[in-house]
Coordinates of C-alpha atoms in Angstrom, one line a residue:
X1 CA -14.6 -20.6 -12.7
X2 CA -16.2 -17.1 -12.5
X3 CA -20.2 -17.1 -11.8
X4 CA -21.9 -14.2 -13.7
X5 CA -25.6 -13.3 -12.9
X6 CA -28.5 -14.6 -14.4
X7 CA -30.4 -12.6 -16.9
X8 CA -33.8 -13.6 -16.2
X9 CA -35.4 -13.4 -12.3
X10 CA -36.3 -16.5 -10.0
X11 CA -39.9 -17.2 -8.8
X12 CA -39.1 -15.8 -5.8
X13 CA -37.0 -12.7 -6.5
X14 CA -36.9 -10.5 -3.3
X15 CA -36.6 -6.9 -5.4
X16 CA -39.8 -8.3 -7.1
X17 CA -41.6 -9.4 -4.5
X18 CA -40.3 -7.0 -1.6
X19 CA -38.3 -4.4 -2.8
X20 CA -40.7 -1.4 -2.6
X21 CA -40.2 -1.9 1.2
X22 CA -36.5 -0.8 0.7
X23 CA -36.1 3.0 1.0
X24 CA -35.6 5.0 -2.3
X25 CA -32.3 6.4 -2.0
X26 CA -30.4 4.0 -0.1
X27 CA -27.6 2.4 -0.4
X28 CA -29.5 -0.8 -0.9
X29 CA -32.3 0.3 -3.7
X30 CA -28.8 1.6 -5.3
X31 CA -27.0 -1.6 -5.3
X32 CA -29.9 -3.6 -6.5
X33 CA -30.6 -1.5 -9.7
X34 CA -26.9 -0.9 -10.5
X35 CA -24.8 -3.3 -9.1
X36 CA -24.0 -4.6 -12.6
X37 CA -23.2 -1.3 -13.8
X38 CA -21.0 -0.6 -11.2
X39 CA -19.1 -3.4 -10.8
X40 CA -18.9 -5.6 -14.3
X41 CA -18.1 -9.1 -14.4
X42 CA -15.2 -7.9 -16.7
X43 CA -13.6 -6.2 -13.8
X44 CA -13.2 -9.3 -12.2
X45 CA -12.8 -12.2 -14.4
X46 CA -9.0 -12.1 -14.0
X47 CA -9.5 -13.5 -10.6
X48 CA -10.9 -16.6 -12.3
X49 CA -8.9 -17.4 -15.3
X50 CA -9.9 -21.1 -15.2
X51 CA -13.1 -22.0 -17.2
X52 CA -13.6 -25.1 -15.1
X53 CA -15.1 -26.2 -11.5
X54 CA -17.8 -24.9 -9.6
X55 CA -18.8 -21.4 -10.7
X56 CA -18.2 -18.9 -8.3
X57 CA -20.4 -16.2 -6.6
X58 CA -21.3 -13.6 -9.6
X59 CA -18.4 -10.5 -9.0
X60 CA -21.5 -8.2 -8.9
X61 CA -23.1 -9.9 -6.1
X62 CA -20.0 -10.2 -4.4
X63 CA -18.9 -6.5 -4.4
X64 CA -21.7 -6.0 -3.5
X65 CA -21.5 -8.0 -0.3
X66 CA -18.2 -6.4 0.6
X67 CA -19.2 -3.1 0.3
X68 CA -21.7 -2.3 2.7
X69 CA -20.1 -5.1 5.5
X70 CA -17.3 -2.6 5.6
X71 CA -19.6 0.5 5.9
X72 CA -21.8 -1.5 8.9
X73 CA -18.2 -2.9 10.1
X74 CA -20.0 -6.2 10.6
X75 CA -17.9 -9.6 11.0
X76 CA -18.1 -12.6 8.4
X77 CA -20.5 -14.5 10.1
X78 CA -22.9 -11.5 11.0
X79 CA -22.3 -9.9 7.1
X80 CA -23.8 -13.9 6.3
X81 CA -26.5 -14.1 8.4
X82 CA -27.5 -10.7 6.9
X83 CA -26.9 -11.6 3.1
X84 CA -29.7 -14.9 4.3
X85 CA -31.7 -13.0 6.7
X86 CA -31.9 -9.4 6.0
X87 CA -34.6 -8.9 3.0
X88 CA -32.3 -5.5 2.3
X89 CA -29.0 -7.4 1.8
X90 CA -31.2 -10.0 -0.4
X91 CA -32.3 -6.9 -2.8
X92 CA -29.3 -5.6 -2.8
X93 CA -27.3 -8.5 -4.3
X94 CA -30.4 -10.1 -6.3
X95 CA -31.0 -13.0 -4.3
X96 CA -34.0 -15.1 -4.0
X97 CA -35.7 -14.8 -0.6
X98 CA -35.5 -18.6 -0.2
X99 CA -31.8 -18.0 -1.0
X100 CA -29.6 -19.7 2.1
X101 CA -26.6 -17.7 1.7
X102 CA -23.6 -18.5 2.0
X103 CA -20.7 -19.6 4.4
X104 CA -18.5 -17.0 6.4
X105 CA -15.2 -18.3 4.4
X106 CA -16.4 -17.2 1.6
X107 CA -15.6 -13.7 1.6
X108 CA -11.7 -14.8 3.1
X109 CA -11.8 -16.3 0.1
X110 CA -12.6 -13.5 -2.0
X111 CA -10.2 -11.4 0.2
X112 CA -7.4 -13.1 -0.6
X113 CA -8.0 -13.6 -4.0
X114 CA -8.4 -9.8 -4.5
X115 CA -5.5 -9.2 -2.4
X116 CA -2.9 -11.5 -4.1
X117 CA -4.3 -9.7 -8.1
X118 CA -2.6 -6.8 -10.0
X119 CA -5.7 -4.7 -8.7
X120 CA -6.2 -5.2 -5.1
X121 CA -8.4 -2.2 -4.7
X122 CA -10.8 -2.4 -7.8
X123 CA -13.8 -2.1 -5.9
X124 CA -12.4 1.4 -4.8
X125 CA -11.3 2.1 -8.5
X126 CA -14.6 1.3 -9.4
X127 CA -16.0 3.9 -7.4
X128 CA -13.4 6.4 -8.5
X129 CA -14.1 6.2 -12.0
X130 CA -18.0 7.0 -11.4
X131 CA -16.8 10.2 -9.0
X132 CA -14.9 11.3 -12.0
X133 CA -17.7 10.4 -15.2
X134 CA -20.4 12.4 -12.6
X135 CA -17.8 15.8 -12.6
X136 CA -18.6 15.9 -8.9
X137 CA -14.8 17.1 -8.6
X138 CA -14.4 19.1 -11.7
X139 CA -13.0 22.6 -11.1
X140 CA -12.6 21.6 -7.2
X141 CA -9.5 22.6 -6.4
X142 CA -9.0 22.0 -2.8
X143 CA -7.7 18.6 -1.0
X144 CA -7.6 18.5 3.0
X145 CA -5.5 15.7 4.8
X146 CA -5.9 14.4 7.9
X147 CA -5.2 10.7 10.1
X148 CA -6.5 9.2 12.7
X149 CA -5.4 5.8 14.7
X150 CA -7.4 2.7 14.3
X151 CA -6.9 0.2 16.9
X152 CA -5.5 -3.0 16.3
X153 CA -6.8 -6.3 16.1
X154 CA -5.3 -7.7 18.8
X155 CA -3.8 -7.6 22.7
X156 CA -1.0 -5.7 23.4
X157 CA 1.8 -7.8 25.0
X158 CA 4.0 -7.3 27.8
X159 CA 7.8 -8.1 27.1
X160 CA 7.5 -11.6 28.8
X161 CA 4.7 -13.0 27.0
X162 CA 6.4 -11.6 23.8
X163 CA 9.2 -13.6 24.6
X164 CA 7.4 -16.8 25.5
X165 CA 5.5 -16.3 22.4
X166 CA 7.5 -15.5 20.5
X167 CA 10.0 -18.9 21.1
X168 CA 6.8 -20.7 21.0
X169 CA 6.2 -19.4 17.1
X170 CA 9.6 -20.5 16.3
X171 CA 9.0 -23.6 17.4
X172 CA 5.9 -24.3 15.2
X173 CA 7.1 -22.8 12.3
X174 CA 11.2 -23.6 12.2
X175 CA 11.9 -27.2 11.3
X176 CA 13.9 -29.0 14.1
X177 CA 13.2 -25.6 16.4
X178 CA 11.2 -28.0 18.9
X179 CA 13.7 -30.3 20.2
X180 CA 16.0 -27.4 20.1
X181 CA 13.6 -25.4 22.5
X182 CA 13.6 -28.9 24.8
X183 CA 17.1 -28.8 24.5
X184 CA 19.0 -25.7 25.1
X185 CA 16.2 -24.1 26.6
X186 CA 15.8 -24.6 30.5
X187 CA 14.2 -21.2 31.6
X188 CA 10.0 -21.9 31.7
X189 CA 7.9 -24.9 30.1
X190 CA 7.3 -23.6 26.5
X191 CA 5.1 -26.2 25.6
X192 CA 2.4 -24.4 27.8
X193 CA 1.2 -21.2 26.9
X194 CA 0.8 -18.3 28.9
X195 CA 3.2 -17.0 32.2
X196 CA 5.3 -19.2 34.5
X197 CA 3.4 -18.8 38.1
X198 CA 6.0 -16.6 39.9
X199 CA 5.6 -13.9 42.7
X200 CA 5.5 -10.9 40.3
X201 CA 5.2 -8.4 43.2
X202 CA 9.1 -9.9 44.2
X203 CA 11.6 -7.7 41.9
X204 CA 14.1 -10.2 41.9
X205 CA 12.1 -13.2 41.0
X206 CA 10.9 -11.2 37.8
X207 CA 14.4 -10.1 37.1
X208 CA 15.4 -13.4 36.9
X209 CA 12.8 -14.8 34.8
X210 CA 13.3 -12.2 32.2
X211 CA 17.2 -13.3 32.3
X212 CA 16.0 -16.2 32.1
X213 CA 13.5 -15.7 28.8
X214 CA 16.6 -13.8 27.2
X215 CA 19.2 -16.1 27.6
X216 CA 16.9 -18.8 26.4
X217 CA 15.8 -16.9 23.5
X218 CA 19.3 -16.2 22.3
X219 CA 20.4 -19.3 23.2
X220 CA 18.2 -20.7 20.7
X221 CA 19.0 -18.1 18.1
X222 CA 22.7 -19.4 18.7
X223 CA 21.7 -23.1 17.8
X224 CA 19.4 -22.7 15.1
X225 CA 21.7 -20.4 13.5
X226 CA 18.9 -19.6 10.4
X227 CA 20.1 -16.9 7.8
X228 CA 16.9 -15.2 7.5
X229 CA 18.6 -14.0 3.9
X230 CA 18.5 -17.7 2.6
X231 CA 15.2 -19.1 4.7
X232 CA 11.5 -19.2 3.6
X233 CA 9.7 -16.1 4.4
X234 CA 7.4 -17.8 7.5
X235 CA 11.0 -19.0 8.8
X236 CA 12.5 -16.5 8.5
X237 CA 10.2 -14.1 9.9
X238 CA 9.7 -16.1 13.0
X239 CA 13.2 -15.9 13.7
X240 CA 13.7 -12.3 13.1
X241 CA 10.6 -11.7 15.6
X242 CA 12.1 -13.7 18.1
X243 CA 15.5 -11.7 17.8
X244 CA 13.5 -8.4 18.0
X245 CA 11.4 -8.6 21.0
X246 CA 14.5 -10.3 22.6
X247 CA 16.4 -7.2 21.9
X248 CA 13.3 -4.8 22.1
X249 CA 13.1 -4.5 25.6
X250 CA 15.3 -5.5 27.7
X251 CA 18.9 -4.0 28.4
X252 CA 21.8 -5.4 31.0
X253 CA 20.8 -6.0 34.6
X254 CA 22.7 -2.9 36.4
X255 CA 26.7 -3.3 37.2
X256 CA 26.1 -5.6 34.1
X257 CA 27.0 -6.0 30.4
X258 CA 25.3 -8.4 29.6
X259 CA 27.5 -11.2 29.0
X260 CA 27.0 -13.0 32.8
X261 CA 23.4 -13.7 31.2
X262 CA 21.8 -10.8 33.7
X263 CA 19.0 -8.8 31.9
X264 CA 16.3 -6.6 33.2
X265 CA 13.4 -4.4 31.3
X266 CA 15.1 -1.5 29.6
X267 CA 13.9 1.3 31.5
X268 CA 13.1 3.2 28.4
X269 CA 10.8 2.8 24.9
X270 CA 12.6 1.4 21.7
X271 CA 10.9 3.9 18.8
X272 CA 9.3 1.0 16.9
X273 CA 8.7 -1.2 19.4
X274 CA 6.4 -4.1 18.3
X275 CA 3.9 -4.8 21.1
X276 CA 2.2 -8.2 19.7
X277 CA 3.8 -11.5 18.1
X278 CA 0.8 -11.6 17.1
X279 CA 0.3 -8.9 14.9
X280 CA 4.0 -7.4 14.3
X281 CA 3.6 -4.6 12.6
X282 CA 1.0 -2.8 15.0
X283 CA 2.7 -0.3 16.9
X284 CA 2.2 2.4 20.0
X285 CA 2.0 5.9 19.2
X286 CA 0.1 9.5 20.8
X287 CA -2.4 11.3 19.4
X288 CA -0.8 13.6 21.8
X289 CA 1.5 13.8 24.9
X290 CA -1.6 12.7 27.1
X291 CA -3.3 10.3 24.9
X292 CA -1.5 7.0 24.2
X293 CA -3.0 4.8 21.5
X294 CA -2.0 1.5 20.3
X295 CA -3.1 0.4 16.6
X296 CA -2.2 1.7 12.9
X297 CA -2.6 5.6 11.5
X298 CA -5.4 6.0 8.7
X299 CA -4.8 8.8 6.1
X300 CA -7.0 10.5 4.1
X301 CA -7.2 12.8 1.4
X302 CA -11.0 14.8 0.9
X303 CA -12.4 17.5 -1.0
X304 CA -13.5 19.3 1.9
X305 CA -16.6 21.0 0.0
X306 CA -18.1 17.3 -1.4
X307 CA -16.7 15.5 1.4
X308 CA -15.3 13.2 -1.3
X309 CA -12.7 11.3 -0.6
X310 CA -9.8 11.3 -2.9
X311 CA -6.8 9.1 -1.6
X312 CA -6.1 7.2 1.3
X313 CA -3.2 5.4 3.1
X314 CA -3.3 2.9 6.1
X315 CA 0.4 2.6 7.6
X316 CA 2.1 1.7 11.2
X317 CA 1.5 4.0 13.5
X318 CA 5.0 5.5 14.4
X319 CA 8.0 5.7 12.2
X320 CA 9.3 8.8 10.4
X321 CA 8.5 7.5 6.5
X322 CA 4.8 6.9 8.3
X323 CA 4.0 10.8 9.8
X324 CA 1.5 13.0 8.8
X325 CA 3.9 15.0 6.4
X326 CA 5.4 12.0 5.0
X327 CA 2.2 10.9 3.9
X328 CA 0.9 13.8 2.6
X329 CA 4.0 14.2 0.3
X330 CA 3.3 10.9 -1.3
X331 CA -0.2 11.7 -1.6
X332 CA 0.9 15.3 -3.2
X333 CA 3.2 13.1 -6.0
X334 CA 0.3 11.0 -6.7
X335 CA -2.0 13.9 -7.1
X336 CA 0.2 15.5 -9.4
X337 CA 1.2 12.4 -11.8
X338 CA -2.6 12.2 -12.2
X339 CA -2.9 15.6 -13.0
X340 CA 0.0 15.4 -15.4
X341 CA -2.4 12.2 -17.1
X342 CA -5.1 14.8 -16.9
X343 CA -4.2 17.5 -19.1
X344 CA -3.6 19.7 -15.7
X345 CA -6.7 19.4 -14.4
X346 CA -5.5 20.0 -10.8
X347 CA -3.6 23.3 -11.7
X348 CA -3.4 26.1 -8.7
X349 CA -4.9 23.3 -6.3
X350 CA -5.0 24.6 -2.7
X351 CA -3.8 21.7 0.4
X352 CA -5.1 22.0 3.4
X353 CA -3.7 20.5 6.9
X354 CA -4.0 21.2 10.5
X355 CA -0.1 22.3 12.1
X356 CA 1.2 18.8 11.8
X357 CA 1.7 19.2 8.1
X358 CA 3.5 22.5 8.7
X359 CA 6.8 20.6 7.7
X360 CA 9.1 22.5 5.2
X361 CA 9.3 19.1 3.5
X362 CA 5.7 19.1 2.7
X363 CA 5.3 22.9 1.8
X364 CA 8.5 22.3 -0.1
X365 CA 6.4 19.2 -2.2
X366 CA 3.6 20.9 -2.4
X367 CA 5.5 24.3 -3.6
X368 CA 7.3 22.2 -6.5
X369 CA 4.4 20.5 -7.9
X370 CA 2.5 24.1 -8.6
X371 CA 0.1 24.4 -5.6
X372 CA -0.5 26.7 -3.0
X373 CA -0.4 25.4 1.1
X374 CA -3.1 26.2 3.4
X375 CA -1.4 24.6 6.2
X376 CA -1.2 26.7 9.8
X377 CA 2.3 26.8 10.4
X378 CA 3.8 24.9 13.7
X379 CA 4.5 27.3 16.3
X380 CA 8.2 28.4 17.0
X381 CA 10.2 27.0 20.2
X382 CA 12.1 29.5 22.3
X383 CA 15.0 28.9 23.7
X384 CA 14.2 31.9 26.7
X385 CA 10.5 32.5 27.8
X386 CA 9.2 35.7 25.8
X387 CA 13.1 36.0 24.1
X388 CA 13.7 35.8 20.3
X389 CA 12.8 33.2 18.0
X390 CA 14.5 31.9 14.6
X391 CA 12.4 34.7 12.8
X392 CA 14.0 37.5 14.4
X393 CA 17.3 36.5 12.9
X394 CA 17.7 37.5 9.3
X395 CA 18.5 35.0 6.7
X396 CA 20.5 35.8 3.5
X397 CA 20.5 32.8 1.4
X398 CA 22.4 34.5 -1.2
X399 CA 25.3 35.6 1.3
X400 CA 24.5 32.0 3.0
X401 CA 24.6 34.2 6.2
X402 CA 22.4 34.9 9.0
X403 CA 22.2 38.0 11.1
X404 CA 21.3 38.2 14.7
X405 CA 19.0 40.8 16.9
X406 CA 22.2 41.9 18.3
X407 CA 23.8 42.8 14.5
X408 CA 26.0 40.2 14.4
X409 CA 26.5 37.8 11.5
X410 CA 27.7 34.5 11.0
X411 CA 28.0 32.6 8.1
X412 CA 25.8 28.9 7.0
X413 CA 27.7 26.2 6.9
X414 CA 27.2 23.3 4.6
X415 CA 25.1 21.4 6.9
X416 CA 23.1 24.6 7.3
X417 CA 23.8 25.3 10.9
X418 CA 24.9 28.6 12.0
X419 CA 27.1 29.3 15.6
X420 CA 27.3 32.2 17.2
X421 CA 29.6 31.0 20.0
X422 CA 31.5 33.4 21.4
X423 CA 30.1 36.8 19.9
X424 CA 27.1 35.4 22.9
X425 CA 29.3 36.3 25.7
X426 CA 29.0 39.5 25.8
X427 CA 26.0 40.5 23.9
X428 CA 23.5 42.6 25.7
X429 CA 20.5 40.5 24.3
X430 CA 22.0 37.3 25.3
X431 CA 19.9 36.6 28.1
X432 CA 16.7 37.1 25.5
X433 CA 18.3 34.9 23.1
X434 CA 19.6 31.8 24.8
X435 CA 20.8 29.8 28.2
X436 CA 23.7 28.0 26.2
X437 CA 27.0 28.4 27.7
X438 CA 28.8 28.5 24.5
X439 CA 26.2 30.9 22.8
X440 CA 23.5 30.4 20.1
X441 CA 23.5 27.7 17.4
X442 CA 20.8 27.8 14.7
X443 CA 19.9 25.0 12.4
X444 CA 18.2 26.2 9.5
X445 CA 15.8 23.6 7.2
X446 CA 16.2 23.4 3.3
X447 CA 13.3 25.1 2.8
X448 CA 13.4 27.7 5.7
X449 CA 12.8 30.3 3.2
X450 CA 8.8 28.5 2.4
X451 CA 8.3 28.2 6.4
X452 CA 9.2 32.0 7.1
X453 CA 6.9 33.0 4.6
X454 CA 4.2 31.0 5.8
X455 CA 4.5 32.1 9.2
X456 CA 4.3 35.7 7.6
X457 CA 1.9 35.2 5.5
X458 CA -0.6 33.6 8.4
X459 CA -0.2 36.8 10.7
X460 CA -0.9 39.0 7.9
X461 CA -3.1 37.7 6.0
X462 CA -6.5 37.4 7.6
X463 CA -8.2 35.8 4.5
X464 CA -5.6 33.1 4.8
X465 CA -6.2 31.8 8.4
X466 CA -10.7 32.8 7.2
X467 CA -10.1 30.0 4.4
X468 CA -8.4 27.3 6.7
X469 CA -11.0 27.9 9.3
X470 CA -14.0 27.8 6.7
X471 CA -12.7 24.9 5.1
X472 CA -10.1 22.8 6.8
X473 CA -12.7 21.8 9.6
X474 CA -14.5 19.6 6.9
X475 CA -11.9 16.7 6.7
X476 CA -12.6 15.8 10.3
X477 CA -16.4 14.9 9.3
X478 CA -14.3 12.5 6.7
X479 CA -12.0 11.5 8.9
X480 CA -15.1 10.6 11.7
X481 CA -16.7 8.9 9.2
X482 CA -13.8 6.1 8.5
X483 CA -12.9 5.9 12.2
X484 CA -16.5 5.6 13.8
X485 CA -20.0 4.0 13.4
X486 CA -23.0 4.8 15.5
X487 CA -21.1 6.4 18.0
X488 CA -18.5 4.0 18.8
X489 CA -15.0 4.0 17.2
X490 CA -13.9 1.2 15.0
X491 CA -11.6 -1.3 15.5
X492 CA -10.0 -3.5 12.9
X493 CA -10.0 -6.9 12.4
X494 CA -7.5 -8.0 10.6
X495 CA -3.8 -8.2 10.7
X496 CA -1.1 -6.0 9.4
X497 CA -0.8 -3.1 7.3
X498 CA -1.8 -5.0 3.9
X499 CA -5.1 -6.4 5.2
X500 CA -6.0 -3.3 6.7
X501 CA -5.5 -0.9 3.9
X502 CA -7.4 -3.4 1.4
X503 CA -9.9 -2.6 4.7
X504 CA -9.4 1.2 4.7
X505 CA -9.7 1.1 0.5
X506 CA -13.1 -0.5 0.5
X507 CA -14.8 1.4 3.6
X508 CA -13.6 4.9 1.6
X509 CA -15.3 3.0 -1.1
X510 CA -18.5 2.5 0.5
X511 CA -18.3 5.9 1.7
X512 CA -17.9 7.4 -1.5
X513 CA -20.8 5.7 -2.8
X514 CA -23.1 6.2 0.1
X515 CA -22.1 10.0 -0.4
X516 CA -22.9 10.1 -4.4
X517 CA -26.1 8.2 -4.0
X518 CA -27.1 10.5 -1.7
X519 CA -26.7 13.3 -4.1
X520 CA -29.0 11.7 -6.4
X521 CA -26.7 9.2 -8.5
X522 CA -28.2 7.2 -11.2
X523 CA -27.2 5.9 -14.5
X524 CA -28.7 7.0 -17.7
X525 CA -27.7 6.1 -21.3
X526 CA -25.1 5.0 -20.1
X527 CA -23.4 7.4 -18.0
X528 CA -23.3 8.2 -14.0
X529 CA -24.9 11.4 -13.6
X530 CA -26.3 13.3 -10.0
X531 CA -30.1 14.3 -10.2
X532 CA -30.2 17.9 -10.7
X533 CA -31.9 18.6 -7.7
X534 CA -29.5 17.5 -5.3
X535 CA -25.8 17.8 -7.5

């Protein structure tokens, strides 16, 4: 059943006895004087619909917990031994200074309780709503997006202990799957964790164990023969992970197809390779060309002049439907449905985003629901050093025809390509233009006419690229914030994307919060209101 907080104080009540020594203005005086207010047993009490059994921790006291262990990114057991140690945490959250505590597993509990409700995230909806009573965001019209890559909560794996591991998992979690593993499986000792002892420097003796992992792997596909359509969801994942990383990385041995069981490490990268069985769904991507990082991709949406953060999104880290654009256009939808529940409150709204977002997708979103991009447009590729690009050909949508340097024009066809071929061969500008043989092709985006004026509009208007320089900058405070605390960046500690977002939600929580009580919140009559002084 659900615990709710007692109305009258204990004998040794630490914000009686202590709390003066907790600083005004913290996070922690906060919490202690409006942790009811904030978060309300009411919120909550769907999470305990039985009215029988030991009552639980009050919701209050609990949220309150969760909060600022996501903001100090402590552990389970260290965010316990503060709640029983630390006479902050005890003001915070009410306790008695004789209170023990409690036990790490209690806030997995709580975890997964609040992760398998309608409202996974209501400690950050809870939050929300106070941002919005305060009108801290009223008549701000600007959103800035950014990400940044979280590392993962666990090893990244080479392709041979994938596959060990991964035939391992299947045979703890597939019925029958360990006397199949003893039985058609002859290629290393799965019953012992870790790498057969081999001479790794020798090319051939790796080759072979990798043939060797392969042919075991699929040989034990072949026998279990599970249709992951019709097996239980851990079954049937194990089985699909095992197919995976046995298909992943590896690729016939050479003057080999395969079928003679001779296999090798693909010399190559599959585009969503997985790189744990431990944690499948983390994922390798690059912050750039140099800079390889391994982990998930952290969105965020801020008002760049409160630093407030407005939305955010925790996804893999590579995959088209996870970029920085495809984001942002979700987070643009959302913005606007809210705005439509608003009574178009976010009209003439400005989005701001470094060159990633420069997408004609994304301008294209943000174009259609009624704002205006402040995004600096991606700089053009040229197919000759110092020769033409796409914006020195002229594009009639109208005519659905396109009109070279040179004069000539060719027509759009419906897949919005346009070929010059053989009117290249002897065109003077040729050798400005391209170093195709068979002339010029041009691919033109569905919204090619939004990405020419932006490039257009950025070289000629100076109060454009003044405002993205003035404000744009802001989100990367934000964005430093999430990823980083005292100097050191973050790493999660959980597993997969759920987990971590519920992760992601309650930090931006905390954040939030720490941000609006250090503008002065409080609650009068009440209603959440910023002191004067420091709104």
């Amino acid at each position: 059943m659900q615990g709710v907080e007692r109305a009258d104080r204990e004998l040794l009540d630490a914000e009686a006895l202590v709390g003066h020594l907790v600083a005004e203005g913290s996070m922690f005086a906060f919490l202690a004087a409006h942790r009811q207010d904030l978060f309300g047993d009411k919120e909550f009490e769907d999470l305990f619909p039985s009215g029988r059994g030991r009552p639980s921790i009050p919701a209050s006291v609990m949220a309150s917990i969760l909060v600022p262990q996501t903001l100090h990114d402590l552990s389970d057991r260290e965010t316990a031994e503060a709640a029983r140690c630390d006479l902050r945490w005890k003001v915070a959250t009410g306790m008695a200074l004789d209170h023990n505590g409690f036990d790490p597993s209690t806030l997995v509990y709580w975890r997964k309780r609040l992760a398998k409700s309608k409202r996974p995230h209501r400690i950050n909806e809870a939050v929300r709503r106070v941002v919005a009573d305060t009108g801290l965001l009223r008549d701000r019209r600007k959103r800035a997006v950014d990400s940044t890559i979280l590392a993962d909560a666990v090893a990244t794996q080479d392709t041979i202990t994938q596959l060990i591991s991964a035939i391992r998992r299947v045979g703890r979690t597939v019925p029958g799957a360990a006397d199949q593993i003893v039985a058609v499986c002859t290629g290393h000792d799965y019953s012992r964790p870790g790498k057969p002892s081999i001479d790794w420097d020798e090319p051939g003796a790796k080759d072979a164990l990798v043939s060797a992992l392969v042919n075991d792997a699929n040989a034990l596909l072949e026998a279990l023969a599970v249709d992951p359509d019709e097996a239980v969801e851990p079954v049937a994942a194990a089985v699909g992970l095992l197919a995976l990383v046995a298909g992943q990385d590896v690729e016939p041995a050479e003057g080999s197809d395969g079928t003679d069981g001779r296999w090798r490490i693909a010399r190559k990268v599959a585009p969503d390779r997985v790189i744990s069985t431990v944690d499948p769904q983390a994922r390798h991507t690059r912050k750039s060309p140099e800079a390889r990082r391994d982990g998930f991709r952290a969105h965020v949406v801020a008002e760049p002049e409160t630093a407030i953060i407005t939305d955010e999104a925790l996804t893999k880290a590579a995959g088209t439907e996870n970029s920085d654009p495809a984001v942002a256009e979700k987070f643009v939808a959302a913005d606007a449905v809210a705005a439509d529940d608003d009574a178009g409150d976010a009209d003439g709204r400005e989005w701001y985003g470094d060159s990633a977002y420069g997408t004609g997708d994304l301008r294209g979103a943000i174009t259609d629901a009624g704002y205006d991009a402040v995004i600096k447009p991606k700089p053009l590729a040229v197919a000759v050093e110092g020769g033409f690009t796409i914006d020195d050909f002229t594009v009639d949508e109208a005519a659905a025809t396109v009109i070279c340097p040179a004069g000539n024009t060719r027509p759009i066809s419906k897949a919005r390509n346009v070929i010059f071929g053989a009117l290249c061969r002897d065109c003077p500008l040729t050798a400005r233009c391209t170093t195709s043989k068979t002339g010029r092709t041009i691919n033109l985006h569905e919204r090619d006419d939004l990405l020419r004026r932006a490039r257009a509009d950025w070289a000629a208007k100076p109060e454009l690229r003044e405002k993205y320089r003035t404000f744009r900058p802001n989100v990367e405070r934000v964005v430093s914030q999430i990823a980083s605390r005292g100097g050191r960046r973050l790493k999660l500690r959980y597993r997969g994307v759920e987990k971590n977002h519920a992760w992601l939600s309650c930090r931006t929580a905390g954040l939030n919060l720490r941000n609006l009580v250090g503008r002065g919140l409080t609650r009068t009559a009440g209603l959440w209101v910023l002191t004067p002084q420091t709104a």
